[in-house]
mmCIF file of C-alpha atoms in Angstrom:
data_model
loop_
_atom_site.group_PDB
_atom_site.id
_atom_site.type_symbol
_atom_site.label_atom_id
_atom_site.label_comp_id
_atom_site.label_asym_id
_atom_site.label_seq_id
_atom_site.Cartn_x
_atom_site.Cartn_y
_atom_site.Cartn_z
ATOM 1 C CA MET A 1394 -3.156 -21.691 6.191
ATOM 2 C CA LYS A 1395 -6.674 -23.587 6.471
ATOM 3 C CA GLN A 1396 -6.847 -26.588 4.560
ATOM 4 C CA PHE A 1397 -8.970 -25.720 1.191
ATOM 5 C CA LYS A 1398 -12.411 -27.432 1.021
ATOM 6 C CA PHE A 1399 -13.700 -28.002 -2.444
ATOM 7 C CA ILE A 1400 -17.526 -28.243 -2.991
ATOM 8 C CA ALA A 1401 -18.039 -30.260 -5.986
ATOM 9 C CA THR A 1402 -21.042 -28.194 -6.835
ATOM 10 C CA PRO A 1403 -22.471 -29.357 -10.663
ATOM 11 C CA LYS A 1404 -22.016 -26.170 -12.181
ATOM 12 C CA LEU A 1405 -18.156 -26.009 -11.202
ATOM 13 C CA ILE A 1406 -17.609 -29.731 -12.067
ATOM 14 C CA GLY A 1407 -19.333 -28.655 -15.655
ATOM 15 C CA TYR A 1408 -17.267 -25.834 -15.776
ATOM 16 C CA LEU A 1409 -14.116 -27.963 -15.202
ATOM 17 C CA ILE A 1410 -14.951 -30.232 -17.855
ATOM 18 C CA LYS A 1411 -15.573 -27.635 -20.318
ATOM 19 C CA PHE A 1412 -12.380 -25.744 -19.634
ATOM 20 C CA VAL A 1413 -10.705 -28.867 -20.325
ATOM 21 C CA MET A 1414 -12.733 -29.506 -23.590
ATOM 22 C CA ARG A 1415 -12.001 -26.107 -24.403
ATOM 23 C CA LEU A 1416 -8.459 -26.272 -24.140
ATOM 24 C CA THR A 1417 -8.638 -29.579 -26.236
ATOM 25 C CA ALA A 1418 -10.462 -27.625 -28.726
ATOM 26 C CA PHE A 1419 -7.792 -25.238 -28.648
ATOM 27 C CA GLY A 1420 -4.691 -27.393 -28.623
ATOM 28 C CA ILE A 1421 -6.433 -28.694 -32.240
ATOM 29 C CA MET A 1422 -6.510 -24.787 -33.452
ATOM 30 C CA LEU A 1423 -2.661 -24.800 -32.770
ATOM 31 C CA PHE A 1424 -2.134 -28.119 -34.448
ATOM 32 C CA LEU A 1425 -3.895 -27.130 -37.544
ATOM 33 C CA TYR A 1426 -2.299 -23.464 -37.309
ATOM 34 C CA ILE A 1427 1.492 -24.510 -37.070
ATOM 35 C CA ARG A 1428 1.399 -27.061 -39.522
ATOM 36 C CA ASN A 1429 0.099 -25.113 -42.245
ATOM 37 C CA LYS A 1430 -1.530 -22.098 -41.375
ATOM 38 C CA SER A 1431 -2.895 -21.287 -44.831
ATOM 39 C CA GLU A 1432 -4.882 -24.545 -44.584
ATOM 40 C CA PHE A 1433 -6.065 -23.765 -40.950
ATOM 41 C CA TYR A 1434 -7.583 -20.472 -42.479
ATOM 42 C CA ALA A 1435 -8.947 -22.360 -45.305
ATOM 43 C CA TYR A 1436 -11.129 -24.579 -42.913
ATOM 44 C CA THR A 1437 -12.836 -21.525 -41.831
ATOM 45 C CA VAL A 1438 -14.025 -20.463 -45.543
ATOM 46 C CA ALA A 1439 -14.768 -24.089 -46.946
ATOM 47 C CA SER A 1440 -17.942 -24.678 -47.456
ATOM 48 C CA PRO A 1441 -20.008 -27.509 -45.863
ATOM 49 C CA LYS A 1442 -20.698 -28.792 -49.012
ATOM 50 C CA ASN A 1443 -17.148 -30.328 -49.491
ATOM 51 C CA GLY A 1444 -17.522 -31.793 -46.156
ATOM 52 C CA ILE A 1445 -17.761 -31.069 -42.509
ATOM 53 C CA ASN A 1446 -14.463 -29.896 -40.961
ATOM 54 C CA PHE A 1447 -13.167 -29.110 -37.456
ATOM 55 C CA MET A 1448 -13.486 -25.106 -37.909
ATOM 56 C CA HIS A 1449 -16.940 -25.825 -38.792
ATOM 57 C CA ILE A 1450 -18.039 -27.899 -35.747
ATOM 58 C CA MET A 1451 -16.262 -24.915 -33.833
ATOM 59 C CA TRP A 1452 -18.315 -22.324 -35.621
ATOM 60 C CA ALA A 1453 -21.504 -24.552 -34.718
ATOM 61 C CA VAL A 1454 -20.673 -24.944 -30.760
ATOM 62 C CA PHE A 1455 -19.738 -20.743 -30.564
ATOM 63 C CA MET A 1456 -23.219 -20.349 -32.181
ATOM 64 C CA ILE A 1457 -24.961 -22.649 -29.762
ATOM 65 C CA LEU A 1458 -22.593 -20.717 -26.650
ATOM 66 C CA ILE A 1459 -24.638 -17.665 -27.880
ATOM 67 C CA LEU A 1460 -27.952 -18.664 -28.141
ATOM 68 C CA LEU A 1461 -27.533 -20.047 -24.763
ATOM 69 C CA HIS A 1462 -27.088 -16.545 -23.335
ATOM 70 C CA LEU A 1463 -29.361 -14.824 -25.765
ATOM 71 C CA PHE A 1464 -32.301 -17.071 -24.306
ATOM 72 C CA PRO A 1465 -30.786 -18.431 -20.679
ATOM 73 C CA SER A 1466 -32.233 -21.731 -19.664
ATOM 74 C CA LYS A 1467 -32.018 -23.239 -16.213
ATOM 75 C CA ILE A 1468 -28.761 -25.034 -17.314
ATOM 76 C CA THR A 1469 -27.061 -21.372 -17.737
ATOM 77 C CA SER A 1470 -25.119 -19.888 -15.039
ATOM 78 C CA MET A 1471 -26.308 -16.956 -12.337
ATOM 79 C CA GLY A 1472 -23.722 -15.015 -13.518
ATOM 80 C CA ALA A 1473 -25.344 -14.565 -17.005
ATOM 81 C CA SER A 1474 -29.345 -15.780 -15.579
ATOM 82 C CA LYS A 1475 -29.342 -13.328 -12.900
ATOM 83 C CA SER A 1476 -30.712 -11.109 -15.913
ATOM 84 C CA LYS A 1477 -33.888 -12.815 -15.755
ATOM 85 C CA LYS A 1478 -37.636 -11.562 -14.167
ATOM 86 C CA SER A 1479 -37.400 -15.041 -12.737
ATOM 87 C CA ASN A 1480 -34.287 -15.265 -10.966
ATOM 88 C CA TYR A 1481 -34.920 -12.022 -8.972
ATOM 89 C CA PHE A 1482 -35.968 -12.218 -5.197
ATOM 90 C CA PRO A 1483 -36.034 -8.901 -4.008
ATOM 91 C CA ILE A 1484 -34.650 -7.869 -0.687
ATOM 92 C CA PRO A 1485 -37.329 -6.524 1.702
ATOM 93 C CA GLU A 1486 -36.935 -2.435 1.660
ATOM 94 C CA TYR A 1487 -33.531 -2.396 -0.048
ATOM 95 C CA SER A 1488 -32.023 0.912 -0.479
ATOM 96 C CA GLU A 1489 -33.177 2.917 -3.517
ATOM 97 C CA THR A 1490 -29.921 5.734 -2.705
ATOM 98 C CA GLU A 1491 -27.771 2.655 -2.733
ATOM 99 C CA LEU A 1492 -28.780 1.108 -5.395
ATOM 100 C CA LEU A 1493 -28.113 4.352 -7.575
ATOM 101 C CA LYS A 1494 -24.765 4.194 -6.224
ATOM 102 C CA PHE A 1495 -24.032 1.038 -7.160
ATOM 103 C CA ILE A 1496 -25.387 1.534 -10.666
ATOM 104 C CA HIS A 1497 -23.346 4.806 -11.040
ATOM 105 C CA ASN A 1498 -20.011 2.741 -9.877
ATOM 106 C CA GLU A 1499 -20.339 -0.138 -11.738
ATOM 107 C CA ASN A 1500 -21.189 1.831 -14.969
ATOM 108 C CA ILE A 1501 -17.882 3.729 -14.770
ATOM 109 C CA LYS A 1502 -15.709 0.689 -14.318
ATOM 110 C CA ALA A 1503 -17.796 -1.122 -17.133
ATOM 111 C CA TRP A 1504 -16.934 0.935 -19.652
ATOM 112 C CA ARG A 1505 -13.469 1.268 -18.312
ATOM 113 C CA CYS A 1506 -13.083 -2.155 -19.044
ATOM 114 C CA MET A 1507 -14.628 -1.610 -22.108
ATOM 115 C CA ILE A 1508 -11.950 0.830 -23.615
ATOM 116 C CA CYS A 1509 -9.157 -0.808 -22.445
ATOM 117 C CA TRP A 1510 -10.600 -4.215 -24.227
ATOM 118 C CA ILE A 1511 -11.050 -1.772 -27.620
ATOM 119 C CA PHE A 1512 -7.486 -0.197 -27.079
ATOM 120 C CA GLY A 1513 -5.888 -3.465 -26.793
ATOM 121 C CA ASN A 1514 -7.867 -4.974 -29.930
ATOM 122 C CA ALA A 1515 -7.063 -1.867 -32.203
ATOM 123 C CA VAL A 1516 -3.442 -2.796 -31.619
ATOM 124 C CA ILE A 1517 -4.213 -5.917 -32.918
ATOM 125 C CA GLY A 1518 -6.177 -4.143 -35.843
ATOM 126 C CA ILE A 1519 -3.424 -2.409 -36.713
ATOM 127 C CA LEU A 1520 -0.755 -4.847 -36.515
ATOM 128 C CA TYR A 1521 -3.321 -7.007 -38.836
ATOM 129 C CA TYR A 1522 -3.509 -4.148 -41.349
ATOM 130 C CA CYS A 1523 0.080 -3.630 -41.262
ATOM 131 C CA LYS A 1524 0.274 -7.326 -42.398
ATOM 132 C CA LEU A 1525 2.172 -8.463 -39.528
ATOM 133 C CA PHE A 1526 -0.921 -10.294 -38.557
ATOM 134 C CA GLY A 1527 -2.939 -12.350 -40.615
ATOM 135 C CA LYS A 1528 -6.214 -14.106 -40.821
ATOM 136 C CA SER A 1529 -5.089 -16.930 -39.368
ATOM 137 C CA GLU A 1530 -3.594 -15.161 -36.635
ATOM 138 C CA LEU A 1531 -6.904 -13.501 -35.755
ATOM 139 C CA LEU A 1532 -8.272 -17.077 -35.708
ATOM 140 C CA LEU A 1533 -5.753 -18.337 -33.441
ATOM 141 C CA ILE A 1534 -6.195 -15.263 -31.310
ATOM 142 C CA THR A 1535 -10.145 -15.843 -31.124
ATOM 143 C CA GLY A 1536 -9.621 -19.995 -29.776
ATOM 144 C CA PHE A 1537 -7.204 -18.245 -27.318
ATOM 145 C CA TYR A 1538 -9.906 -15.759 -25.874
ATOM 146 C CA PHE A 1539 -12.113 -18.983 -25.888
ATOM 147 C CA ILE A 1540 -10.166 -20.385 -23.334
ATOM 148 C CA SER A 1541 -9.388 -17.009 -21.675
ATOM 149 C CA ASP A 1542 -13.322 -17.149 -21.350
ATOM 150 C CA TYR A 1543 -12.966 -19.852 -18.449
ATOM 151 C CA ILE A 1544 -9.590 -18.771 -17.322
ATOM 152 C CA CYS A 1545 -11.548 -16.002 -15.902
ATOM 153 C CA ILE A 1546 -14.318 -17.678 -14.381
ATOM 154 C CA LEU A 1547 -12.072 -20.335 -12.593
ATOM 155 C CA ILE A 1548 -8.736 -18.926 -12.328
ATOM 156 C CA PHE A 1549 -8.157 -15.136 -12.684
ATOM 157 C CA CYS A 1550 -9.971 -12.359 -13.932
ATOM 158 C CA PRO A 1551 -7.942 -9.431 -14.642
ATOM 159 C CA PHE A 1552 -11.448 -7.163 -15.555
ATOM 160 C CA GLN A 1553 -12.444 -8.582 -11.694
ATOM 161 C CA THR A 1554 -9.188 -7.710 -10.096
ATOM 162 C CA PHE A 1555 -8.317 -4.752 -11.727
ATOM 163 C CA GLY A 1556 -11.754 -3.163 -13.367
ATOM 164 C CA GLN A 1557 -15.079 -4.215 -11.785
ATOM 165 C CA LYS A 1558 -13.386 -5.981 -8.424
ATOM 166 C CA SER A 1559 -16.504 -7.920 -8.210
ATOM 167 C CA ARG A 1560 -16.913 -10.226 -5.665
ATOM 168 C CA CYS A 1561 -17.309 -13.171 -7.595
ATOM 169 C CA CYS A 1562 -18.664 -13.911 -11.366
ATOM 170 C CA ILE A 1563 -21.846 -14.254 -10.529
ATOM 171 C CA ASN A 1564 -22.405 -10.430 -9.344
ATOM 172 C CA CYS A 1565 -20.240 -9.587 -12.041
ATOM 173 C CA ARG A 1566 -21.432 -6.616 -14.162
ATOM 174 C CA ILE A 1567 -20.258 -7.537 -17.342
ATOM 175 C CA TYR A 1568 -20.389 -10.944 -17.208
ATOM 176 C CA ASP A 1569 -22.352 -11.384 -20.369
ATOM 177 C CA TRP A 1570 -19.863 -9.191 -22.546
ATOM 178 C CA GLY A 1571 -17.504 -12.399 -22.978
ATOM 179 C CA HIS A 1572 -18.720 -13.441 -26.597
ATOM 180 C CA PHE A 1573 -18.446 -9.944 -27.704
ATOM 181 C CA PHE A 1574 -14.968 -9.805 -26.147
ATOM 182 C CA MET A 1575 -14.418 -13.503 -27.480
ATOM 183 C CA PHE A 1576 -15.267 -12.621 -31.379
ATOM 184 C CA THR A 1577 -13.881 -8.728 -31.112
ATOM 185 C CA PRO A 1578 -11.169 -10.054 -33.909
ATOM 186 C CA MET A 1579 -13.545 -11.587 -36.210
ATOM 187 C CA LEU A 1580 -15.036 -8.541 -37.445
ATOM 188 C CA LEU A 1581 -11.773 -7.940 -39.250
ATOM 189 C CA ILE A 1582 -12.237 -11.291 -41.358
ATOM 190 C CA ASP A 1583 -14.743 -10.758 -43.867
ATOM 191 C CA THR A 1584 -16.661 -14.359 -43.875
ATOM 192 C CA PHE A 1585 -19.827 -15.290 -43.191
ATOM 193 C CA TYR A 1586 -18.753 -17.555 -40.487
ATOM 194 C CA SER A 1587 -16.464 -14.876 -38.656
ATOM 195 C CA ARG A 1588 -18.952 -12.176 -39.029
ATOM 196 C CA SER A 1589 -21.908 -13.980 -37.991
ATOM 197 C CA LEU A 1590 -20.274 -15.042 -34.659
ATOM 198 C CA PHE A 1591 -18.994 -11.014 -33.967
ATOM 199 C CA PHE A 1592 -22.546 -9.709 -34.368
ATOM 200 C CA MET A 1593 -24.137 -12.367 -32.582
ATOM 201 C CA GLY A 1594 -21.916 -11.644 -30.102
ATOM 202 C CA ALA A 1595 -22.880 -8.231 -30.176
ATOM 203 C CA ALA A 1596 -26.332 -9.393 -29.912
ATOM 204 C CA VAL A 1597 -25.653 -11.175 -26.523
ATOM 205 C CA ILE A 1598 -24.344 -7.604 -25.110
ATOM 206 C CA ILE A 1599 -26.891 -5.414 -26.350
ATOM 207 C CA ARG A 1600 -29.864 -7.613 -24.812
ATOM 208 C CA TRP A 1601 -27.577 -7.388 -21.361
ATOM 209 C CA GLU A 1602 -26.986 -3.806 -21.411
ATOM 210 C CA ILE A 1603 -30.727 -3.320 -22.371
ATOM 211 C CA ILE A 1604 -31.979 -5.447 -19.526
ATOM 212 C CA TRP A 1605 -29.448 -3.877 -17.169
ATOM 213 C CA THR A 1606 -30.944 -0.068 -18.053
ATOM 214 C CA ASN A 1607 -34.146 -1.331 -17.136
ATOM 215 C CA HIS A 1608 -33.589 -3.773 -14.580
ATOM 216 C CA PRO A 1609 -30.525 -2.901 -12.491
ATOM 217 C CA GLU A 1610 -32.082 -4.188 -9.079
ATOM 218 C CA ARG A 1611 -31.807 -8.125 -11.038
ATOM 219 C CA PHE A 1612 -27.920 -7.620 -10.855
ATOM 220 C CA TRP A 1613 -27.016 -6.109 -7.323
ATOM 221 C CA TYR A 1614 -26.831 -8.606 -4.250
ATOM 222 C CA GLY A 1615 -27.622 -5.681 -2.160
ATOM 223 C CA SER A 1616 -31.490 -5.901 -3.899
ATOM 224 C CA ASN A 1617 -31.261 -9.285 -5.473
ATOM 225 C CA GLN A 1618 -31.142 -12.236 -2.648
ATOM 226 C CA THR A 1619 -30.166 -14.950 -5.581
ATOM 227 C CA LEU A 1620 -27.032 -13.070 -5.949
ATOM 228 C CA SER A 1621 -25.740 -13.254 -1.513
ATOM 229 C CA CYS A 1622 -23.166 -15.650 -0.973
ATOM 230 C CA CYS A 1623 -25.452 -18.291 1.330
ATOM 231 C CA ASN A 1624 -27.673 -18.651 -1.497
ATOM 232 C CA CYS A 1625 -25.313 -19.305 -4.591
ATOM 233 C CA GLN A 1626 -25.334 -22.538 -5.953
ATOM 234 C CA ASP A 1627 -22.826 -22.312 -8.596
ATOM 235 C CA LYS A 1628 -19.763 -21.903 -6.405
ATOM 236 C CA THR A 1629 -17.789 -21.424 -9.042
ATOM 237 C CA CYS A 1630 -15.250 -19.042 -7.685
ATOM 238 C CA GLN A 1631 -13.577 -21.618 -4.963
ATOM 239 C CA ILE A 1632 -10.537 -22.421 -7.056
ATOM 240 C CA LYS A 1633 -10.089 -18.545 -7.921
ATOM 241 C CA ARG A 1634 -10.567 -17.590 -4.102
ATOM 242 C CA GLN A 1635 -7.980 -20.248 -2.914
ATOM 243 C CA ILE A 1636 -5.316 -18.986 -5.477
ATOM 244 C CA LYS A 1637 -6.022 -15.457 -4.345
ATOM 245 C CA LYS A 1638 -5.527 -16.861 -0.702
ATOM 246 C CA SER A 1639 -2.693 -18.682 -1.049
ATOM 247 C CA ALA A 1640 -0.659 -15.765 -3.249
ATOM 248 C CA GLY A 1641 -1.970 -13.525 -0.449
ATOM 249 C CA HIS A 1642 -0.491 -15.811 1.876
ATOM 250 C CA ILE A 1643 3.036 -15.861 -0.200
ATOM 251 C CA ILE A 1644 3.493 -12.454 -0.560
ATOM 252 C CA ARG A 1645 2.986 -11.748 3.505
ATOM 253 C CA LYS A 1646 5.474 -13.655 3.968
#
């Protein structure tokens, strides 16, 4: 097997650092939950007037991340910022017919993923209303989704592998669905902090779908030169691709 050549792009290094930070944040959430889950939930509804706590900081971090996706900037990954007009560099004389096929196929795969996600979280909702889960557990699940977002980008993504089957995150049709997915459990908790995160996450996916509907050519490597592997500056798929190759090598043995 060929030796793995790691290209340390700024985006990949940044993602690895942020992944460690997310793991640390989830670790703190898990510690607070295990120590006293009632107190853990109380942190999320406490007024900042009584003092800023860890969960207030987490809410602020979540909101900043959402705003960066609602208003993509230069620091936003290409997976999200490919929706911007400034990042669209058309391939000369690309096939309109192939683009239509791409749109049709991607829509089918995308909404299959959405149905699976809604079904899975509906089970969580049923467990919650049956009082097998509490509000503290919903918060912990959201924290797990928070780190899973980067697991999908860096290590393994079930949506990419079994659902979308996209070439990489940069080319993923549902790349900006992440915040809606992440904060789905928050819909069940009737507080300002939880509901604001859910509806802001919904705003991100609505924005994404509007741009996809009006400008699908920005999302396909067959029509947008920016999305070709040779033009990719992020290269966040390196670890994931190596894991896939190693797993395939082991299976073949």
